[in-house]
PDB file of C-alpha atoms in Angstrom:
ATOM      1  CA  ALA A  18       0.000   0.000   0.000  1.00 68.00           C
ATOM      2  CA  GLN A  19       2.867   2.364   0.808  1.00 80.00           C
ATOM      3  CA  LEU A  20       4.554   1.662  -2.528  1.00 80.00           C
ATOM      4  CA  GLU A  21       1.302   2.238  -4.370  1.00 77.00           C
ATOM      5  CA  ALA A  22       0.768   5.554  -2.559  1.00 80.00           C
ATOM      6  CA  LEU A  23       4.327   6.613  -3.393  1.00 83.00           C
ATOM      7  CA  TYR A  24       3.831   5.628  -7.032  1.00 76.00           C
ATOM      8  CA  TYR A  25       0.677   7.744  -7.373  1.00 72.00           C
ATOM      9  CA  LYS A  26       2.283  10.661  -5.549  1.00 76.00           C
ATOM     10  CA  GLN A  27       5.251  10.603  -7.970  1.00 75.00           C
ATOM     11  CA  LYS A  28       2.942  10.243 -10.954  1.00 66.00           C
ATOM     12  CA  GLU A  29       0.920  13.259  -9.805  1.00 67.00           C
ATOM     13  CA  ALA A  30       4.090  15.332  -9.252  1.00 65.00           C
ATOM     14  CA  TYR A  31       5.326  14.409 -12.732  1.00 61.00           C
ATOM     15  CA  ALA A  32       2.025  15.486 -14.286  1.00 55.00           C
ATOM     16  CA  LYS A  33       2.225  18.866 -12.532  1.00 59.00           C
ATOM     17  CA  ARG A  34       5.829  19.443 -13.636  1.00 63.00           C
ATOM     18  CA  SER A  35       6.278  22.373 -15.985  1.00 67.00           C
ATOM     19  CA  ARG A  36       6.775  21.467 -19.595  1.00 86.00           C
ATOM     20  CA  ILE A  37       9.740  23.611 -20.627  1.00 88.00           C
ATOM     21  CA  LYS A  38      10.990  24.020 -24.199  1.00 91.00           C
ATOM     22  CA  SER A  39      14.393  25.552 -24.937  1.00 92.00           C
ATOM     23  CA  ILE A  40      14.678  27.517 -28.171  1.00 92.00           C
ATOM     24  CA  ASN A  41      17.413  29.621 -29.731  1.00 91.00           C
ATOM     25  CA  ALA A  42      18.511  31.158 -33.027  1.00 89.00           C
ATOM     26  CA  ASN A  43      18.880  27.691 -34.574  1.00 89.00           C
ATOM     27  CA  THR A  44      15.293  26.662 -33.853  1.00 88.00           C
ATOM     28  CA  ARG A  45      13.569  25.924 -37.168  1.00 88.00           C
ATOM     29  CA  GLU A  46      10.334  24.112 -36.275  1.00 91.00           C
ATOM     30  CA  ALA A  47       7.491  26.339 -37.481  1.00 90.00           C
ATOM     31  CA  VAL A  48       5.524  26.354 -34.235  1.00 88.00           C
ATOM     32  CA  TYR A  49       8.519  27.758 -32.319  1.00 93.00           C
ATOM     33  CA  ALA A  50      10.019  29.862 -35.122  1.00 91.00           C
ATOM     34  CA  ARG A  51       6.811  31.901 -35.516  1.00 91.00           C
ATOM     35  CA  TYR A  52       6.726  32.759 -31.833  1.00 95.00           C
ATOM     36  CA  LEU A  53      10.452  33.467 -31.730  1.00 94.00           C
ATOM     37  CA  ASN A  54      10.338  35.768 -34.786  1.00 93.00           C
ATOM     38  CA  SER A  55       7.497  37.757 -33.265  1.00 95.00           C
ATOM     39  CA  TRP A  56       9.362  37.937 -29.955  1.00 96.00           C
ATOM     40  CA  VAL A  57      12.583  39.137 -31.645  1.00 96.00           C
ATOM     41  CA  GLU A  58      10.741  41.876 -33.568  1.00 96.00           C
ATOM     42  CA  LYS A  59       9.160  43.228 -30.392  1.00 97.00           C
ATOM     43  CA  VAL A  60      12.340  43.146 -28.310  1.00 96.00           C
ATOM     44  CA  GLU A  61      14.441  44.730 -31.089  1.00 95.00           C
ATOM     45  CA  ARG A  62      11.884  47.527 -31.387  1.00 95.00           C
ATOM     46  CA  PHE A  63      12.098  48.187 -27.640  1.00 94.00           C
ATOM     47  CA  GLY A  64      15.884  47.906 -27.794  1.00 92.00           C
ATOM     48  CA  ASN A  65      16.203  50.528 -30.488  1.00 91.00           C
ATOM     49  CA  LEU A  66      13.791  52.871 -28.712  1.00 91.00           C
ATOM     50  CA  ASN A  67      15.621  52.416 -25.401  1.00 87.00           C
ATOM     51  CA  TYR A  68      19.247  52.232 -26.521  1.00 86.00           C
ATOM     52  CA  PRO A  69      21.372  52.843 -23.390  1.00 84.00           C
ATOM     53  CA  ASP A  70      22.528  56.458 -23.075  1.00 85.00           C
ATOM     54  CA  GLU A  71      25.689  55.430 -21.242  1.00 83.00           C
ATOM     55  CA  SER A  72      26.613  53.173 -24.141  1.00 83.00           C
ATOM     56  CA  ARG A  73      25.962  55.942 -26.651  1.00 84.00           C
ATOM     57  CA  ILE A  74      28.081  58.453 -24.691  1.00 86.00           C
ATOM     58  CA  GLN A  75      30.965  56.059 -23.963  1.00 89.00           C
ATOM     59  CA  LYS A  76      30.711  54.405 -27.411  1.00 89.00           C
ATOM     60  CA  LEU A  77      30.361  50.933 -25.920  1.00 90.00           C
ATOM     61  CA  TYR A  78      29.527  48.079 -28.279  1.00 92.00           C
ATOM     62  CA  GLY A  79      29.322  44.361 -27.779  1.00 95.00           C
ATOM     63  CA  ASP A  80      27.276  41.193 -27.459  1.00 96.00           C
ATOM     64  CA  VAL A  81      25.358  39.870 -24.458  1.00 97.00           C
ATOM     65  CA  LEU A  82      24.006  36.316 -24.366  1.00 96.00           C
ATOM     66  CA  LEU A  83      20.746  36.125 -22.398  1.00 97.00           C
ATOM     67  CA  GLU A  84      18.455  33.368 -21.204  1.00 97.00           C
ATOM     68  CA  ILE A  85      14.821  34.461 -21.017  1.00 97.00           C
ATOM     69  CA  MET A  86      12.033  32.393 -19.446  1.00 96.00           C
ATOM     70  CA  ILE A  87       8.434  33.091 -20.511  1.00 97.00           C
ATOM     71  CA  LYS A  88       5.196  31.521 -19.228  1.00 96.00           C
ATOM     72  CA  ALA A  89       2.450  30.373 -21.600  1.00 96.00           C
ATOM     73  CA  ASP A  90       0.386  33.476 -20.761  1.00 97.00           C
ATOM     74  CA  GLY A  91       3.285  35.701 -21.971  1.00 97.00           C
ATOM     75  CA  THR A  92       4.486  36.647 -18.491  1.00 97.00           C
ATOM     76  CA  LEU A  93       8.231  37.119 -18.126  1.00 98.00           C
ATOM     77  CA  ILE A  94       9.609  34.757 -15.498  1.00 96.00           C
ATOM     78  CA  SER A  95      13.283  35.689 -15.626  1.00 97.00           C
ATOM     79  CA  VAL A  96      16.141  37.214 -17.595  1.00 98.00           C
ATOM     80  CA  LYS A  97      19.686  36.027 -16.950  1.00 97.00           C
ATOM     81  CA  VAL A  98      23.030  37.035 -18.471  1.00 97.00           C
ATOM     82  CA  ILE A  99      24.751  33.855 -19.701  1.00 95.00           C
ATOM     83  CA  GLU A 100      27.759  35.557 -21.305  1.00 96.00           C
ATOM     84  CA  THR A 101      28.656  39.135 -20.501  1.00 96.00           C
ATOM     85  CA  SER A 102      29.674  41.735 -23.048  1.00 95.00           C
ATOM     86  CA  GLY A 103      32.414  42.852 -20.692  1.00 95.00           C
ATOM     87  CA  HIS A 104      30.566  46.143 -20.191  1.00 94.00           C
ATOM     88  CA  THR A 105      28.154  46.292 -17.245  1.00 94.00           C
ATOM     89  CA  PRO A 106      26.031  49.055 -18.868  1.00 93.00           C
ATOM     90  CA  LEU A 107      25.391  46.824 -21.908  1.00 94.00           C
ATOM     91  CA  ASP A 108      24.572  43.769 -19.800  1.00 96.00           C
ATOM     92  CA  ASP A 109      22.183  45.815 -17.664  1.00 95.00           C
ATOM     93  CA  ALA A 110      20.612  47.425 -20.738  1.00 95.00           C
ATOM     94  CA  ALA A 111      19.955  44.060 -22.387  1.00 96.00           C
ATOM     95  CA  THR A 112      18.084  42.738 -19.351  1.00 97.00           C
ATOM     96  CA  ARG A 113      16.234  46.074 -18.950  1.00 96.00           C
ATOM     97  CA  ILE A 114      15.122  46.000 -22.598  1.00 96.00           C
ATOM     98  CA  VAL A 115      13.621  42.516 -22.205  1.00 97.00           C
ATOM     99  CA  ARG A 116      11.789  43.612 -19.043  1.00 97.00           C
ATOM    100  CA  LEU A 117      10.449  46.717 -20.825  1.00 96.00           C
ATOM    101  CA  ALA A 118       9.184  44.625 -23.738  1.00 97.00           C
ATOM    102  CA  ALA A 119       7.250  42.258 -21.438  1.00 97.00           C
ATOM    103  CA  PRO A 120       4.618  40.956 -21.349  1.00 97.00           C
ATOM    104  CA  PHE A 121       4.918  38.916 -24.510  1.00 97.00           C
ATOM    105  CA  SER A 122       2.384  37.141 -26.688  1.00 96.00           C
ATOM    106  CA  GLU A 123       0.420  34.318 -25.158  1.00 97.00           C
ATOM    107  CA  PHE A 124       1.261  30.850 -26.494  1.00 96.00           C
ATOM    108  CA  LYS A 125      -1.293  29.633 -29.000  1.00 94.00           C
ATOM    109  CA  GLY A 126      -2.269  26.342 -30.625  1.00 92.00           C
ATOM    110  CA  GLU A 127       0.303  23.568 -30.591  1.00 91.00           C
ATOM    111  CA  LEU A 128       2.797  25.666 -28.632  1.00 92.00           C
ATOM    112  CA  LYS A 129       0.303  26.106 -25.800  1.00 92.00           C
ATOM    113  CA  GLU A 130      -0.696  22.429 -25.896  1.00 89.00           C
ATOM    114  CA  LYS A 131       2.880  21.203 -25.599  1.00 88.00           C
ATOM    115  CA  HIS A 132       4.597  23.701 -23.310  1.00 92.00           C
ATOM    116  CA  ASP A 133       4.085  25.766 -20.167  1.00 92.00           C
ATOM    117  CA  ILE A 134       7.372  27.668 -20.420  1.00 93.00           C
ATOM    118  CA  LEU A 135       9.762  28.734 -23.173  1.00 95.00           C
ATOM    119  CA  ARG A 136      13.446  29.159 -22.400  1.00 95.00           C
ATOM    120  CA  ILE A 137      14.836  31.504 -25.060  1.00 96.00           C
ATOM    121  CA  THR A 138      18.587  31.898 -25.450  1.00 96.00           C
ATOM    122  CA  ARG A 139      19.573  34.787 -27.731  1.00 96.00           C
ATOM    123  CA  LEU A 140      22.508  37.080 -28.411  1.00 96.00           C
ATOM    124  CA  PHE A 141      21.840  40.807 -27.976  1.00 95.00           C
ATOM    125  CA  ARG A 142      24.132  42.916 -30.121  1.00 95.00           C
ATOM    126  CA  PHE A 143      24.739  46.584 -29.340  1.00 94.00           C
ATOM    127  CA  GLU A 144      26.088  47.962 -32.609  1.00 91.00           C
ATOM    128  CA  ARG A 145      27.711  51.106 -33.923  1.00 87.00           C
ATOM    129  CA  GLY A 146      25.072  53.593 -34.982  1.00 84.00           C
ATOM    130  CA  ASN A 147      23.277  53.028 -31.668  1.00 86.00           C
ATOM    131  CA  ARG A 148      21.303  50.023 -32.870  1.00 89.00           C
ATOM    132  CA  THR A 149      20.261  46.884 -31.075  1.00 90.00           C
ATOM    133  CA  SER A 150      19.828  43.604 -32.893  1.00 91.00           C
ATOM    134  CA  ILE A 151      19.130  40.097 -31.721  1.00 93.00           C
ATOM    135  CA  ARG A 152      20.940  37.146 -33.241  1.00 90.00           C
TER     136      ARG A 152
END
């Protein structure tokens, strides 16, 4: 009886576990690529509107690799710097830009059926000409 109770408890915990999907620039499956393209467009727009003043003044450029976690309802869970640009103002600006762009689109269709959370790993590029792009 104890083993059976433990089995059902573990089965229930497994069913409640978040279904997380990791995606990045190499993701090609249509269901993820559509969401990712839409996400990139929005974040780049916010990035270009909110280019960091300190970076502009000091002429800082570089790349920041971020990990972003998003819930199925579009809520931002977290933003984490995975690889720094070597310039704190750029690293801080990249995370601030993602937070400003939130909330994101709600998952729809197959994406919503399969996953509770998306883990997006993308490279934020702060370029000459005071532009932000996401690779």
